[in-house]
JSON list of C-alpha atoms in Angstrom, two decimals:
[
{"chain": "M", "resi": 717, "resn": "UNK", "atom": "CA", "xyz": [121.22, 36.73, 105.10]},
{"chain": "M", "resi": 718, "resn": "UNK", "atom": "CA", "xyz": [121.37, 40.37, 106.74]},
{"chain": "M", "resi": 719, "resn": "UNK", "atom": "CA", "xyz": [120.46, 43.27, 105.42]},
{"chain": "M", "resi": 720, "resn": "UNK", "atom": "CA", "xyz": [122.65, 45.57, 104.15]},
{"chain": "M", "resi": 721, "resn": "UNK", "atom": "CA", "xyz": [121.52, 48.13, 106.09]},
{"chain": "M", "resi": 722, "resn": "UNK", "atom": "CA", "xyz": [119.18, 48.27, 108.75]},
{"chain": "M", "resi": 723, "resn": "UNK", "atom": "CA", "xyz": [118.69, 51.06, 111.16]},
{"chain": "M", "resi": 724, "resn": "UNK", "atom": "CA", "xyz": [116.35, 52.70, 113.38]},
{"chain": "M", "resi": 725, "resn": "UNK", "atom": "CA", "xyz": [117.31, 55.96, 114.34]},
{"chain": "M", "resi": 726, "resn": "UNK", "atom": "CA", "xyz": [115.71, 58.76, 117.26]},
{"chain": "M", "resi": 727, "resn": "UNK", "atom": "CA", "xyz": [116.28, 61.94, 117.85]},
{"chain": "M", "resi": 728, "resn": "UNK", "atom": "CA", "xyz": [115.10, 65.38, 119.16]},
{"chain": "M", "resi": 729, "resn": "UNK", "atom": "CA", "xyz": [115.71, 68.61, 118.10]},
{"chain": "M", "resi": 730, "resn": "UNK", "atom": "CA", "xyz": [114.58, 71.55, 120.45]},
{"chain": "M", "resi": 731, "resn": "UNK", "atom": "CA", "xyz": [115.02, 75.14, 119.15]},
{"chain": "M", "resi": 732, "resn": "UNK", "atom": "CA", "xyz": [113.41, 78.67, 119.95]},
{"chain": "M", "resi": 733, "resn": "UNK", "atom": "CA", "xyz": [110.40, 78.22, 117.89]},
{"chain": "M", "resi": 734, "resn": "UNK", "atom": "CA", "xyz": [109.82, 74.25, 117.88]},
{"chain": "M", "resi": 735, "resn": "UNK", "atom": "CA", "xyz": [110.90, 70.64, 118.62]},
{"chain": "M", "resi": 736, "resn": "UNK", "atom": "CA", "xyz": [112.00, 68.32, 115.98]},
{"chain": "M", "resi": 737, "resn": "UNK", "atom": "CA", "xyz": [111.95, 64.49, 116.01]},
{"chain": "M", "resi": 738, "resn": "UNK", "atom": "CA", "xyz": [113.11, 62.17, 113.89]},
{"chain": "M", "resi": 739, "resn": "UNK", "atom": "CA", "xyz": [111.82, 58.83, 113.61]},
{"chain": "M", "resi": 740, "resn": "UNK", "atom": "CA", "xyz": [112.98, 56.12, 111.25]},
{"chain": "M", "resi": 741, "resn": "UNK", "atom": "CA", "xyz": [113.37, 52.64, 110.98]},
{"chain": "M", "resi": 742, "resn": "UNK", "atom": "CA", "xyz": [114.90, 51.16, 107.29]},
{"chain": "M", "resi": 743, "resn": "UNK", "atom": "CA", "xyz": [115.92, 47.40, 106.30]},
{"chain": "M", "resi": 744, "resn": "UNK", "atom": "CA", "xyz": [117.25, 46.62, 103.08]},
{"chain": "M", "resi": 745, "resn": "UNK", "atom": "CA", "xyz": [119.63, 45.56, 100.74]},
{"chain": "M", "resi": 746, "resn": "UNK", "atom": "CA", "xyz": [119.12, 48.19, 98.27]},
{"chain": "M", "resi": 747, "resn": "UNK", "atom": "CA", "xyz": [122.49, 49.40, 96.78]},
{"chain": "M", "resi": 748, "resn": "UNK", "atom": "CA", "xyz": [121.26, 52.87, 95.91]},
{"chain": "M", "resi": 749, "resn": "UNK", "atom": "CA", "xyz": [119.65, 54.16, 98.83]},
{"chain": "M", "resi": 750, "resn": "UNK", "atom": "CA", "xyz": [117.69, 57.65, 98.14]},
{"chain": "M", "resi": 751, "resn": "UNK", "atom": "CA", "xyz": [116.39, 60.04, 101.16]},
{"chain": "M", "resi": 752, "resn": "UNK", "atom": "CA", "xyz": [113.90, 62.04, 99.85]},
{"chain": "M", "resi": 753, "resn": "UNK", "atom": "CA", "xyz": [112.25, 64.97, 101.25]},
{"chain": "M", "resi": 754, "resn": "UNK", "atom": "CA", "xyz": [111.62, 68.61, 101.14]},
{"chain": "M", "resi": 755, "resn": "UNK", "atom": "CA", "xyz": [114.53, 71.17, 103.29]},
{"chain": "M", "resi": 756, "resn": "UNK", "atom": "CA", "xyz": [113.82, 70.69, 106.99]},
{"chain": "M", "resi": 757, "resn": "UNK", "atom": "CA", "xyz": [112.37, 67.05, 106.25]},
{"chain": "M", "resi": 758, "resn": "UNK", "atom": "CA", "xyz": [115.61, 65.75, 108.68]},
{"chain": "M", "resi": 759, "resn": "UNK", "atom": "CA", "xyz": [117.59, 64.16, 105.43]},
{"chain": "M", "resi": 760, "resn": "UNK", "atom": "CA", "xyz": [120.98, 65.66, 106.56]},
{"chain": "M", "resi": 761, "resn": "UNK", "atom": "CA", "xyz": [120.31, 64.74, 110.14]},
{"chain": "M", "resi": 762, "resn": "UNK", "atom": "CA", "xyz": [119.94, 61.38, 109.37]},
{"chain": "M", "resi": 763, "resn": "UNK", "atom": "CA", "xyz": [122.58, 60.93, 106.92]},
{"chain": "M", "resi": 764, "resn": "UNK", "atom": "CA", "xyz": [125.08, 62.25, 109.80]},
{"chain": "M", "resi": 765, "resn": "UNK", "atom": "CA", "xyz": [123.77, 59.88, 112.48]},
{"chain": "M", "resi": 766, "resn": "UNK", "atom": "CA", "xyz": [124.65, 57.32, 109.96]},
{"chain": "M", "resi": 767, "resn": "UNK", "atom": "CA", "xyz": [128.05, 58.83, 109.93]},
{"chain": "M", "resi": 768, "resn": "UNK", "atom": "CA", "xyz": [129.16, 58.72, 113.26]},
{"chain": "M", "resi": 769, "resn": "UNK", "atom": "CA", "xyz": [128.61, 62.83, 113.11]},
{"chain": "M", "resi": 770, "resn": "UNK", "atom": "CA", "xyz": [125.69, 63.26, 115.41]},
{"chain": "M", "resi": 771, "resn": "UNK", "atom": "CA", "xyz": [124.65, 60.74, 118.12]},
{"chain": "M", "resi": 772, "resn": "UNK", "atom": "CA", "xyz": [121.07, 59.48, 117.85]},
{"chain": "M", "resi": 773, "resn": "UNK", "atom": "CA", "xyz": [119.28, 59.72, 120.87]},
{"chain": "M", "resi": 774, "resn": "UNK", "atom": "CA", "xyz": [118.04, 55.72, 121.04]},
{"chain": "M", "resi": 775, "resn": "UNK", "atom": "CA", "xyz": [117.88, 53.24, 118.37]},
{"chain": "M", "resi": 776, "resn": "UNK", "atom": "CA", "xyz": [120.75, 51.41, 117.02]},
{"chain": "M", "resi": 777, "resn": "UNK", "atom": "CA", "xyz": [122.57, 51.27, 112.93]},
{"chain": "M", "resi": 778, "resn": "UNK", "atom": "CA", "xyz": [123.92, 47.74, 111.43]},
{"chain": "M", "resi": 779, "resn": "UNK", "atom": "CA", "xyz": [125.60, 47.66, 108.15]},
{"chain": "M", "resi": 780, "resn": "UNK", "atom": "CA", "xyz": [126.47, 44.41, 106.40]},
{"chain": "M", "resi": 781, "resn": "UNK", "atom": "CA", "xyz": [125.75, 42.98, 109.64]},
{"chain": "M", "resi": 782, "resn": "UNK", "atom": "CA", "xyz": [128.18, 45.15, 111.40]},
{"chain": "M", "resi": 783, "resn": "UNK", "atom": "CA", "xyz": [127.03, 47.11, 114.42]},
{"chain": "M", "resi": 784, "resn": "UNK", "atom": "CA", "xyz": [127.92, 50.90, 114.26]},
{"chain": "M", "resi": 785, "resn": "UNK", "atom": "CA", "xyz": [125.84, 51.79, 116.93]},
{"chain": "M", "resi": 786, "resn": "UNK", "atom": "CA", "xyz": [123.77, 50.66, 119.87]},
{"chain": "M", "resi": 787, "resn": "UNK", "atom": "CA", "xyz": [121.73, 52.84, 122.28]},
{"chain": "M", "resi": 788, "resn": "UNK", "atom": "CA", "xyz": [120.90, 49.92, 124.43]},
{"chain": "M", "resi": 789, "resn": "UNK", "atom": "CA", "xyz": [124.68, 48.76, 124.73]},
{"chain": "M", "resi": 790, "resn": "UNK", "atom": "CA", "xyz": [126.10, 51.84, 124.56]},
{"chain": "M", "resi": 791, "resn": "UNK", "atom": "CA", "xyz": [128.09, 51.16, 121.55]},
{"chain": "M", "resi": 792, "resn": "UNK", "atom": "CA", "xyz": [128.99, 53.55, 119.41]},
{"chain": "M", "resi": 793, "resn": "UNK", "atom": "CA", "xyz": [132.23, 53.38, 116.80]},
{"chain": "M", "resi": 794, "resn": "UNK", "atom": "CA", "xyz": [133.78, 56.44, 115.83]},
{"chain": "M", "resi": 795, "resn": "UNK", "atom": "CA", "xyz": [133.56, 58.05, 112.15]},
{"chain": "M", "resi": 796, "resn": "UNK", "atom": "CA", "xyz": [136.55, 56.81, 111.32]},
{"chain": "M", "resi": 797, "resn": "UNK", "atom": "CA", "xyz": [135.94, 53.06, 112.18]},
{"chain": "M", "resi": 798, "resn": "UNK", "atom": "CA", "xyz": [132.56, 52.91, 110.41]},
{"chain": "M", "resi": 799, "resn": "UNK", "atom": "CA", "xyz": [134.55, 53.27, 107.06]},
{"chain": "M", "resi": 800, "resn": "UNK", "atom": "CA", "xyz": [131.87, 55.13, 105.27]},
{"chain": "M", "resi": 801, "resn": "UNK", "atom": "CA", "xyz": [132.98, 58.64, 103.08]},
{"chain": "M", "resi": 802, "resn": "UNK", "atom": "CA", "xyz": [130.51, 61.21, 103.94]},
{"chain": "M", "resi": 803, "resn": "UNK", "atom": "CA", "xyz": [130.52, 63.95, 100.66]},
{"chain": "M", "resi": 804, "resn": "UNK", "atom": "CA", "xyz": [129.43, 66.77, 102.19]},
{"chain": "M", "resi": 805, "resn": "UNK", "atom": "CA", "xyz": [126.74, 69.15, 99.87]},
{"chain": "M", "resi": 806, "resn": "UNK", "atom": "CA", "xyz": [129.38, 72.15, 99.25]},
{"chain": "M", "resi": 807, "resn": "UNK", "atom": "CA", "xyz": [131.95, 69.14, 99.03]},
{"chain": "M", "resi": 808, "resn": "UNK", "atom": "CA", "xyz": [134.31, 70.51, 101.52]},
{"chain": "M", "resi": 809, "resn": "UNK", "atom": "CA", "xyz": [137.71, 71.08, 99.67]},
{"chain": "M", "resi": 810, "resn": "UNK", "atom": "CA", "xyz": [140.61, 72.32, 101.53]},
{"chain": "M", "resi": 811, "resn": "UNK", "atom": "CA", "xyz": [140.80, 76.01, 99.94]},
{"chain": "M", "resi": 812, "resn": "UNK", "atom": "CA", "xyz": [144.59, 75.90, 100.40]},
{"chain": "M", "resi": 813, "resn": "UNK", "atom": "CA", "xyz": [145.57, 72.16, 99.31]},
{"chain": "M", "resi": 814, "resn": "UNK", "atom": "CA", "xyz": [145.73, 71.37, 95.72]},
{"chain": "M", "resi": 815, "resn": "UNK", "atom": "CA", "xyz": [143.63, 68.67, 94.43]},
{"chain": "M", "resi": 816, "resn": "UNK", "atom": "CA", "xyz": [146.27, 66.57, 94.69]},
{"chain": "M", "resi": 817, "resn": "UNK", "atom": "CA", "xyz": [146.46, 67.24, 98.02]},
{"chain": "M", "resi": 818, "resn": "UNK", "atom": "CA", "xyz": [142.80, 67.37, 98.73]},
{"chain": "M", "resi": 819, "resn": "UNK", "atom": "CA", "xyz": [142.98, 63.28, 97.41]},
{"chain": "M", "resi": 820, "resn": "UNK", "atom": "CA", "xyz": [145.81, 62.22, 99.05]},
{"chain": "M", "resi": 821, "resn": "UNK", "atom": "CA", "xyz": [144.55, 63.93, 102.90]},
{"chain": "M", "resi": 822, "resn": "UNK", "atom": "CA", "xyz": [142.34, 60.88, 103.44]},
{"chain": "M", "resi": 823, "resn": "UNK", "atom": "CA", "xyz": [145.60, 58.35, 103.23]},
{"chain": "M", "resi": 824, "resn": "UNK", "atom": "CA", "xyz": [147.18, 60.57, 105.95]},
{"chain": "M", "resi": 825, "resn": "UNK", "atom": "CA", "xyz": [147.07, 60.15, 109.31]},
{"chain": "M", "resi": 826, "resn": "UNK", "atom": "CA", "xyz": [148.09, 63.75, 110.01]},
{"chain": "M", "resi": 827, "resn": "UNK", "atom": "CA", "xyz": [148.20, 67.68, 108.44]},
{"chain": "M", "resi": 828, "resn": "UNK", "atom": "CA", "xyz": [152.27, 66.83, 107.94]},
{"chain": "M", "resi": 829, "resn": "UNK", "atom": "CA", "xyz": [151.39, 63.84, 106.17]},
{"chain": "M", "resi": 830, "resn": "UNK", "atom": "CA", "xyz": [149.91, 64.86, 103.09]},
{"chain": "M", "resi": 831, "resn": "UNK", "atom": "CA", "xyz": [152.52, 65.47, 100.97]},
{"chain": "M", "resi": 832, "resn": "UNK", "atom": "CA", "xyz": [154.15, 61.68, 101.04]},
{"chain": "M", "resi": 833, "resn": "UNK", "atom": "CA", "xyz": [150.83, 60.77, 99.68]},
{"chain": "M", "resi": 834, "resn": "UNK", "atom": "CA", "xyz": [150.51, 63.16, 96.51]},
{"chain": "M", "resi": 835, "resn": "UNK", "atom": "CA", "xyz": [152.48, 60.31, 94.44]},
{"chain": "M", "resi": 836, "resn": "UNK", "atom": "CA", "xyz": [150.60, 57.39, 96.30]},
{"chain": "M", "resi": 837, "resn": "UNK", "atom": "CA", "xyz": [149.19, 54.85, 93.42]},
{"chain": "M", "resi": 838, "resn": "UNK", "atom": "CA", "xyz": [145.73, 55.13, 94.81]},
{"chain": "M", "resi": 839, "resn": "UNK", "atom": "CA", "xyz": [146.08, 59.03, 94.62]},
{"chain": "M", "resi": 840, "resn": "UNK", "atom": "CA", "xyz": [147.22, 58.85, 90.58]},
{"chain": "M", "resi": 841, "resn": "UNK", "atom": "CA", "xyz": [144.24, 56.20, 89.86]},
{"chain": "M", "resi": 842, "resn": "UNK", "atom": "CA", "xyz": [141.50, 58.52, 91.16]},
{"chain": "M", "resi": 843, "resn": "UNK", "atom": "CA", "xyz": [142.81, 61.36, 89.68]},
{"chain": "M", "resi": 844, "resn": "UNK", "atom": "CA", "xyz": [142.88, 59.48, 85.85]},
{"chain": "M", "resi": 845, "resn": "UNK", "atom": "CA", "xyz": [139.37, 57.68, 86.98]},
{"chain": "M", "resi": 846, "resn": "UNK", "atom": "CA", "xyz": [137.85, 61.34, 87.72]},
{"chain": "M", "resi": 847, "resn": "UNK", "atom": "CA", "xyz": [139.58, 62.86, 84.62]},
{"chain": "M", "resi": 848, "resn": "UNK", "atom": "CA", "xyz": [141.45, 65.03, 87.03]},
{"chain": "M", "resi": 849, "resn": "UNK", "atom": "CA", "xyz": [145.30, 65.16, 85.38]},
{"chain": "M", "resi": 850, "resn": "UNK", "atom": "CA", "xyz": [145.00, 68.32, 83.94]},
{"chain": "M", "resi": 851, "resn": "UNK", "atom": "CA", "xyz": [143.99, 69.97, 87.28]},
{"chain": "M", "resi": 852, "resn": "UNK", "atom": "CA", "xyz": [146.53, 67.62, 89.46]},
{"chain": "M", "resi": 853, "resn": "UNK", "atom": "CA", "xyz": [147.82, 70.97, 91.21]},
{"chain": "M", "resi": 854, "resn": "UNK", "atom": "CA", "xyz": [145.15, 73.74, 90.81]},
{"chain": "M", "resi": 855, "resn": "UNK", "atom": "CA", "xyz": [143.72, 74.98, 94.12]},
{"chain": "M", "resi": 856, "resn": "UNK", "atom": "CA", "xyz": [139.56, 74.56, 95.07]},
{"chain": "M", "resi": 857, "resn": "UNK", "atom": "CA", "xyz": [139.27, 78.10, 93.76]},
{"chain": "M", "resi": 858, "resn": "UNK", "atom": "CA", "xyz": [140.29, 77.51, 90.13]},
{"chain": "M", "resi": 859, "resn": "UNK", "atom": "CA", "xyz": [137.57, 74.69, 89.72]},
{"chain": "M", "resi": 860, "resn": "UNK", "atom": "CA", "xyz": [134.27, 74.12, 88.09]},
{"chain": "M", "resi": 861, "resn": "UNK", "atom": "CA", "xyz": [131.63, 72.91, 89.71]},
{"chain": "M", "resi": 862, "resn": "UNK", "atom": "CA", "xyz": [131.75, 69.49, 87.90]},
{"chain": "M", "resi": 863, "resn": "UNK", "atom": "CA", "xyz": [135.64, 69.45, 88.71]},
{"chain": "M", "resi": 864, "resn": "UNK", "atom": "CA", "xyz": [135.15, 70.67, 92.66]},
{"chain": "M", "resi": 865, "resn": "UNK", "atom": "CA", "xyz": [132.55, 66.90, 92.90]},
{"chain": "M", "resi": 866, "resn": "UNK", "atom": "CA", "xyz": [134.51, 65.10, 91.43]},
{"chain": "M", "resi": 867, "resn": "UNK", "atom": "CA", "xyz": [138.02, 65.75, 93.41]},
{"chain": "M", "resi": 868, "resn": "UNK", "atom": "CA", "xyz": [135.59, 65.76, 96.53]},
{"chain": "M", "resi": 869, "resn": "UNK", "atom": "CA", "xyz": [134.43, 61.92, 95.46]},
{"chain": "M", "resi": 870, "resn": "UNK", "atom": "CA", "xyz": [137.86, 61.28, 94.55]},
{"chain": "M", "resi": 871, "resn": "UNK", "atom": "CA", "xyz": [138.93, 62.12, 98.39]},
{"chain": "M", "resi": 872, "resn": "UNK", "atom": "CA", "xyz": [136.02, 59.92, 99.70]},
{"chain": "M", "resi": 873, "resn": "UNK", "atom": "CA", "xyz": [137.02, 57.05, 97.45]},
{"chain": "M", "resi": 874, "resn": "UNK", "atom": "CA", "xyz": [140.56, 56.91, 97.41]},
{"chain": "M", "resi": 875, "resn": "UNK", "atom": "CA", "xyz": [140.63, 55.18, 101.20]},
{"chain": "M", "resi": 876, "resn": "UNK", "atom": "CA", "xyz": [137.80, 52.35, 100.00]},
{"chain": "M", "resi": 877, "resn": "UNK", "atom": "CA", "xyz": [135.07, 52.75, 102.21]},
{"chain": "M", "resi": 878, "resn": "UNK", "atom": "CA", "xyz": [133.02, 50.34, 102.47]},
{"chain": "M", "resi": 879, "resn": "UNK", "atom": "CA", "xyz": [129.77, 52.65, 101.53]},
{"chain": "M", "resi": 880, "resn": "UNK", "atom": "CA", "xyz": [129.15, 56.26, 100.16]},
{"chain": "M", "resi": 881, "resn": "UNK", "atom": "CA", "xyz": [126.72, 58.98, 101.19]},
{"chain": "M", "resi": 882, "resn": "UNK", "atom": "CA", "xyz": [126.12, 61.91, 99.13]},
{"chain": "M", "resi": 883, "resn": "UNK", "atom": "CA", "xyz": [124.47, 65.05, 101.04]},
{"chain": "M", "resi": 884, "resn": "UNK", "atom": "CA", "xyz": [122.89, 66.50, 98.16]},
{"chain": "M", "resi": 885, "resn": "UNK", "atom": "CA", "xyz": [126.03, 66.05, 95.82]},
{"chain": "M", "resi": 886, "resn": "UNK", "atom": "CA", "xyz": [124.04, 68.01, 92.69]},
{"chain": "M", "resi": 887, "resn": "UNK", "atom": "CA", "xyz": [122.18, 70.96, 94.70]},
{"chain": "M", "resi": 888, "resn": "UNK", "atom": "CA", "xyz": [124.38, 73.61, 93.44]},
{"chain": "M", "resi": 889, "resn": "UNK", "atom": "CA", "xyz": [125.20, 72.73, 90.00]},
{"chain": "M", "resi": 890, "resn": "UNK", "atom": "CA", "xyz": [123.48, 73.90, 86.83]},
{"chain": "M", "resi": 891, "resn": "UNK", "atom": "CA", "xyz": [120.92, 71.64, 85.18]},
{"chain": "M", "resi": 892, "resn": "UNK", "atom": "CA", "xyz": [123.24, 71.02, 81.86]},
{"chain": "M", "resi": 893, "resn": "UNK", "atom": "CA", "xyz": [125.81, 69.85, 84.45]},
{"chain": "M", "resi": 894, "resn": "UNK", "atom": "CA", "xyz": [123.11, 67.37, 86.63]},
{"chain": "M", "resi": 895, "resn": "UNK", "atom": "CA", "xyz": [122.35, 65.26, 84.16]},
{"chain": "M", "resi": 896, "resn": "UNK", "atom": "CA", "xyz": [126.19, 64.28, 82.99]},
{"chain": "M", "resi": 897, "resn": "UNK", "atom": "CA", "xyz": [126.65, 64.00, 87.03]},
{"chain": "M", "resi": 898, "resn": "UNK", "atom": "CA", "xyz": [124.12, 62.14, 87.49]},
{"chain": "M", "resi": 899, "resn": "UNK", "atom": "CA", "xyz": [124.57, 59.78, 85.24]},
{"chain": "M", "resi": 900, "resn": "UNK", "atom": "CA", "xyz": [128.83, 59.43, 85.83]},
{"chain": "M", "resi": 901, "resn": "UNK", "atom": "CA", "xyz": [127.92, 58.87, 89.10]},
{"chain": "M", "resi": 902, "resn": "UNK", "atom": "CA", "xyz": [125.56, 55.51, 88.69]},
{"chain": "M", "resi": 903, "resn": "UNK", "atom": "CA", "xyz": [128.21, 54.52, 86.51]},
{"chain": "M", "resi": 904, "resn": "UNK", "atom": "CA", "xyz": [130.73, 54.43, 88.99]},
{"chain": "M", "resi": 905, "resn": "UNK", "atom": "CA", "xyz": [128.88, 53.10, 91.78]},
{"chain": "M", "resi": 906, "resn": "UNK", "atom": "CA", "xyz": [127.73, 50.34, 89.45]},
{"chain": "M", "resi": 907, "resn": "UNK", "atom": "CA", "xyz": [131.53, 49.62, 88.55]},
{"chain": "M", "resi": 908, "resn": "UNK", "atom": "CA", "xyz": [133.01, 49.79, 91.76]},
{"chain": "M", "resi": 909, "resn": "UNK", "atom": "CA", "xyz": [130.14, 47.84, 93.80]},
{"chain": "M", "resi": 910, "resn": "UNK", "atom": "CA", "xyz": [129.59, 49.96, 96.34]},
{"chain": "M", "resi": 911, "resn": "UNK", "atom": "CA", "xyz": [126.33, 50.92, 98.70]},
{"chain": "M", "resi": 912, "resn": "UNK", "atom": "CA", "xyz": [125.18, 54.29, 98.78]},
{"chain": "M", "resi": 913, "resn": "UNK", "atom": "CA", "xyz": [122.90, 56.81, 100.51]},
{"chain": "M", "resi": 914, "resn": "UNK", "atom": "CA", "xyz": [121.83, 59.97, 98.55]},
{"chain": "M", "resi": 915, "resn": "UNK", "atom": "CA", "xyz": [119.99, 62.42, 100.15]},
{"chain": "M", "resi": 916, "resn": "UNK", "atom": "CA", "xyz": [117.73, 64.90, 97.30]},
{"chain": "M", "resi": 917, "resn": "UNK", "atom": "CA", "xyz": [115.04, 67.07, 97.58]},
{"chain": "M", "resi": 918, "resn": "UNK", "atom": "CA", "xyz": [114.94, 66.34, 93.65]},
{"chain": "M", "resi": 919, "resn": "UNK", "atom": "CA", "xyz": [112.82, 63.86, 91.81]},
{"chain": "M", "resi": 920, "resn": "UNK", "atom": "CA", "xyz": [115.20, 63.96, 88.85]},
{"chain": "M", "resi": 921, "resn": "UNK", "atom": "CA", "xyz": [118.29, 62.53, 91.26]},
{"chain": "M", "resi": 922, "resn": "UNK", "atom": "CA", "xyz": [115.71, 60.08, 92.57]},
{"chain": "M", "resi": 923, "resn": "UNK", "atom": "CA", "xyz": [114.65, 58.83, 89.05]},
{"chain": "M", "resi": 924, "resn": "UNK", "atom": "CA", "xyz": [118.41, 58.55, 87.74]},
{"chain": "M", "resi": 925, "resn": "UNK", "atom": "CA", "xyz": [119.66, 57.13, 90.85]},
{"chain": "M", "resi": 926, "resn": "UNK", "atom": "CA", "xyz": [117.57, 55.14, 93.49]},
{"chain": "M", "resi": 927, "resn": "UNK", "atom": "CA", "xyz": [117.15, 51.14, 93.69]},
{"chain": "M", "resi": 928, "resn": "UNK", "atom": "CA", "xyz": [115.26, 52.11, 96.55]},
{"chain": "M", "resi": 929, "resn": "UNK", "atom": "CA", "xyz": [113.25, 55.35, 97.90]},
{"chain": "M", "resi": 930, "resn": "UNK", "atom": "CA", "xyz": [112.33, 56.72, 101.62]},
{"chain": "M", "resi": 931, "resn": "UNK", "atom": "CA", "xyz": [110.51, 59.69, 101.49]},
{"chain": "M", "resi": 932, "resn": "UNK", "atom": "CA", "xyz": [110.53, 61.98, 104.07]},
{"chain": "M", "resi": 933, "resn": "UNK", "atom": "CA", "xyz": [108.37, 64.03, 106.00]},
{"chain": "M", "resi": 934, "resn": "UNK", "atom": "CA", "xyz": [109.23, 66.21, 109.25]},
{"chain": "M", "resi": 935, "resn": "UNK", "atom": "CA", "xyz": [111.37, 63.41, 110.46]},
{"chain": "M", "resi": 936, "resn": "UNK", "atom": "CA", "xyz": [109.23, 60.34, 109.62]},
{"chain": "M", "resi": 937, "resn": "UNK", "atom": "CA", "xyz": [109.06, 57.91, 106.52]},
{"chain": "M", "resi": 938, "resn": "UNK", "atom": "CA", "xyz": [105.72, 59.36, 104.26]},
{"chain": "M", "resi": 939, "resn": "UNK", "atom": "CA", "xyz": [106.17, 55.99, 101.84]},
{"chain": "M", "resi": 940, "resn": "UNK", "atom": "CA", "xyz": [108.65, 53.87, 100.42]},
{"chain": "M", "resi": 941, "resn": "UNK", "atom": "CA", "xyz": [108.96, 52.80, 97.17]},
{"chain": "M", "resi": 942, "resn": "UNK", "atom": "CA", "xyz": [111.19, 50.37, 95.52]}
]
C-alpha cells in the first residue's frame, strides 16, 4: 500500500546576509501531520511547496499515490489540481465579502460568481457545522478571532479537498481561545476523515494534535517522533 504522503523536497534560499536550504524527505500515513520548528526553521516554506505555491528546486511530492510533482519529469500540477486547502496563518478573509461570501468564493470559478453561491447547500452546511448563522453576513472586520478561523476553515472545506494544511492556524489567538480551537479542530478532522499538515512552533498544538511529528531545524528534519 502507498503512503499517504511521501515527499522529498529541495530548495535554496539566497538573501543579503545568508543562504537557506531546505532538505526533507517524509513517508507516512500519519493523518495528523505536525511540522515543528522554531520561526526561520523553513515550516512555511515547506508547507507551500506542498501547495503548489513555491516550486521546489529538485525532489518530487506523492499523495495517496498521486504525483503532484516531479523534478526529474518535470511535472508539476497546479494549486488548484492538487485539491489541497491551504489556511493561511492570518487566515486570509476577503475584508470586503461577507462570510457568506468568503465560503461560497471557493465554489466560484470567478469574482462575478460569488454571489450564486451564497445559498449553495454546501455553503449553508459549513456555516451551521462552524456555528456561523448568526454572523452569515458580517464582514472580516466585525469578527473574533475564533469566528475569523473558523469562516477561513469553512472556505477551505466547503470545496472537499482531499487534505488540509494549517500554517500556524492558532499563532494569534489568546491562550483561553487555543485550547477550545484546538480541540474543535481534532474533532473535525477526526469526523470528516481527512489528512492534515499543521505547521507550530508550539508544543501545546503538537501534543493536542499530531499522530505524527517532524521537527525542524534550519531546513532539515532534527527527529521524528510518532
Amino acid at each position: 500500500m502507498s503512503a499517504r504522503w511521501n515527499f522529498q523536497l529541495s530548495k535554496s534560499y539566497q538573501t543579503a546576509e545568508r543562504q537557506f536550504e531546505i532538505n526533507l524527505q517524509c513517508k507516512t500515513n500519519a493523518e495528523s501531520l505536525v511540522l515543528f520548528g522554531p520561526s526561520g526553521a523553513g515550516k512555511t516554506q515547506v508547507l507551500k511547496m506542498l501547495a503548489g505555491l513555491v516550486k521546489p528546486d529538485s525532489g518530487y511530492i506523492q499523495f495517496n499515490g498521486k504525483e503532484l510533482f516531479n523534478s526529474a519529469t518535470g511535472y508539476s500540477l497546479s494549486p488548484q489540481e492538487r485539491s489541497l486547502a491551504y489556511v493561511f496563518q492570518e487566515y486570509a478573509l476577503f475584508p470586503h465579502l461577507t462570510v457568506l461570501q468568503n465560503i461560497a468564493f471557493s465554489l466560484s470559478k470567478t469574482w462575478f460568481a460569488k454571489r450564486q453561491h451564497e445559498h449553495h447547500p454546501l455553503v449553508q452546511e459549513w456555516l451551521e457545522k462552524m456555528d456561523l448563522q448568526q454572523v452569515g453576513h458580517q464582514y472580516p472586520h466585525q469578527l473574533s478571532g475564533g469566528q475569523s478561523q473558523r469562516v477561513a476553515l469553512a472556505r477551505a472545506l466547503v470545496s472537499q479537498p482531499q487534505a488540509l494544511l494549517l500554517d500556524e492556524p492558532f499563532a494569534s489567538l489568546d491562550e483561553g481561545l487555543k485550547k477550545n480551537l484546538r480541540q474543535e479542530l481534532r474533532t473535525l478532522q477526526k469526523q470528516l476523515a481527512i489528512p492534515m499538515i499543521l505547521i507550530t512552533h508550539s508544543q501545546a498544538d503538537v501534543d493536542a494534535l499530531a499522530d505524527e511529528v517532524i521537527h525542524l531545524s534550519h531546513g532539515s528534519v532534527a527527529s521524528t517522533l510518532e
